[in-house]
Amino acid sequence: MAGTIEVLVPGGQANPGPPLGPELGPTPVDVQAVVQQINDETAAFDGTEVPVTVDYEEDGSFEIDVGVPPTAALVKDEAGFDTGSGEPQEDFVADLSVEQVKTIAEQKHPDLLAYDTINAAKEVVGTCASMGVTIEGDDARAFKEKVDSGEYDDVLAEA
C-alpha cells in the first residue's frame, strides 16, 4: 500500500492536524516523524505555504520532497505585505533591500532557470516589477539595469 500525499503546509509550522494528519493517519508511517522532518526542511520559509510531497512505503519508510513557494509569495513574505499593487508602475506597495532580493533568489534558485545568484536575482526583480515593489528605493526595472551594469555584483555574488 505504498502511496504519495501532496499537501501545502506553512513553512516550519506543520502539525499532525489537517491537512497532514487525516492524509497520513491511515498509512503505516510515523506521523510525528513526518511532521518533524517537514518542519526541519521548511523552517527557512517560516509560515509561507510550501508544497510538500510525502512518498511512503508499506514498511513505514517515507521520503519527503519540499518544493519552493511561488516567487510572489516569497516577495510578499520578505517585504511584509499581503497584496501587490493594482498599478505596479505607479503605486508601490513595498521596498526591498538588495540583501532581501538575494535571500529570495537563493531560496528560489533551485526552481529557476538561472545558473547563478545574480541571474536568479534578476528573475526575482522581474516579479517585483509586476507587483509594485521597489528595490533600494528604485523602480525594479531601474534596479535591474544597475545589476546588469555590475553595480551589485559584490553583494549578489555567490558565497
XYZ file of C-alpha atoms in Angstrom:
159
model
C 0.000 0.000 0.000
C 2.698 2.484 -0.959
C 1.496 5.919 -1.935
C 2.042 9.618 -2.323
C 0.493 12.555 -0.493
C 0.778 16.128 -1.736
C -0.062 18.983 0.642
C 0.577 22.681 1.217
C 1.907 23.401 4.691
C 3.047 26.594 6.412
C 6.853 26.544 6.461
C 8.226 25.330 9.787
C 4.717 25.078 11.265
C 3.325 21.744 10.095
C 1.407 19.769 12.701
C -0.338 16.390 12.941
C -3.704 18.050 12.310
C -5.165 18.802 8.900
C -4.048 18.631 6.157
C -1.319 16.124 7.124
C -2.952 14.092 9.900
C -6.046 12.927 8.018
C -3.936 12.069 4.967
C -1.199 10.217 6.881
C -3.390 8.597 9.555
C -4.361 5.512 7.532
C -0.778 4.980 6.318
C 1.917 2.953 8.113
C 4.224 5.980 8.641
C 5.022 7.682 11.944
C 3.021 10.917 11.539
C 5.083 12.795 14.148
C 8.338 11.855 12.385
C 6.945 13.140 9.071
C 5.791 16.389 10.685
C 9.180 16.914 12.355
C 11.108 16.324 9.128
C 8.797 18.653 7.190
C 9.270 21.370 9.820
C 13.046 20.919 9.720
C 13.154 21.134 5.924
C 10.715 24.068 5.619
C 11.924 26.224 8.521
C 13.509 28.766 6.136
C 10.063 29.529 4.681
C 8.637 30.499 8.116
C 4.854 30.458 7.691
C 4.758 30.749 3.893
C 2.725 27.993 2.223
C 5.153 25.369 0.920
C 4.259 22.456 -1.382
C 5.339 19.131 0.146
C 5.167 15.628 -1.289
C 5.390 12.613 1.020
C 6.124 9.254 -0.613
C 5.612 6.324 1.741
C 6.119 2.561 1.617
C 4.282 -0.321 3.261
C 7.099 -0.766 5.789
C 6.506 2.754 7.172
C 9.514 4.338 5.490
C 8.964 7.672 3.789
C 10.661 10.336 1.711
C 9.779 13.999 1.738
C 10.219 16.343 -1.201
C 9.867 20.009 -0.328
C 9.003 22.360 -3.155
C 9.601 26.092 -3.218
C 6.783 28.605 -2.806
C 5.991 30.895 -5.747
C 8.349 33.871 -6.080
C 5.470 36.277 -5.427
C 4.737 34.560 -2.098
C 8.397 34.835 -1.078
C 8.464 38.537 -2.020
C 5.273 39.214 -0.043
C 6.635 37.344 2.968
C 10.029 39.092 2.866
C 8.545 42.576 2.330
C 5.647 42.088 4.733
C 2.598 42.920 2.606
C -0.498 40.982 1.565
C -1.396 42.174 -1.937
C 0.591 43.521 -4.863
C -0.191 46.840 -6.498
C -3.040 47.261 -8.962
C -0.841 49.781 -10.791
C 2.684 48.413 -10.309
C 4.413 51.147 -12.332
C 2.854 53.976 -10.317
C 1.672 52.679 -6.960
C 4.413 50.937 -4.973
C 3.486 48.705 -2.049
C 6.905 47.874 -0.567
C 10.654 48.314 -0.860
C 13.209 45.519 -0.578
C 16.913 45.743 0.128
C 19.368 44.074 -2.225
C 20.116 41.597 0.587
C 16.426 40.647 0.734
C 16.392 40.128 -3.031
C 19.452 37.883 -2.668
C 17.742 35.873 0.103
C 14.680 35.271 -2.084
C 16.882 34.419 -5.086
C 18.801 31.848 -3.028
C 15.563 30.266 -1.745
C 14.015 30.144 -5.224
C 17.181 29.297 -7.204
C 16.546 25.514 -7.440
C 13.266 26.197 -9.278
C 14.555 28.947 -11.571
C 16.256 28.738 -14.937
C 19.097 30.949 -13.719
C 22.542 29.428 -13.420
C 23.783 31.765 -10.668
C 22.504 34.028 -7.894
C 22.852 37.217 -9.948
C 20.570 35.902 -12.677
C 18.195 34.390 -10.114
C 18.004 37.847 -8.511
C 17.058 39.330 -11.897
C 14.173 36.869 -12.125
C 13.039 37.894 -8.625
C 13.296 41.570 -9.627
C 11.021 40.832 -12.596
C 8.384 39.554 -10.190
C 8.887 42.658 -8.032
C 8.233 44.857 -11.081
C 4.870 43.202 -11.695
C 3.889 43.514 -8.016
C 4.781 47.171 -7.478
C 7.802 46.505 -5.268
C 10.864 48.753 -5.420
C 14.401 47.681 -4.579
C 16.730 50.007 -2.691
C 14.217 52.794 -3.462
C 14.485 52.241 -7.219
C 11.837 51.015 -9.607
C 12.540 47.312 -10.247
C 13.456 47.987 -13.888
C 15.985 50.660 -12.900
C 17.425 48.290 -10.292
C 17.773 45.543 -12.918
C 19.758 47.937 -15.112
C 22.123 48.542 -12.181
C 22.504 44.777 -11.712
C 23.196 44.394 -15.454
C 25.903 47.049 -15.232
C 27.602 45.124 -12.407
C 26.853 47.594 -9.623
C 25.644 44.855 -7.254
C 27.992 42.027 -8.300
C 29.782 42.121 -4.938
C 26.532 41.733 -2.966
C 24.830 39.211 -5.253
C 27.871 37.039 -5.951
C 27.537 33.529 -4.605
C 29.237 32.790 -1.305
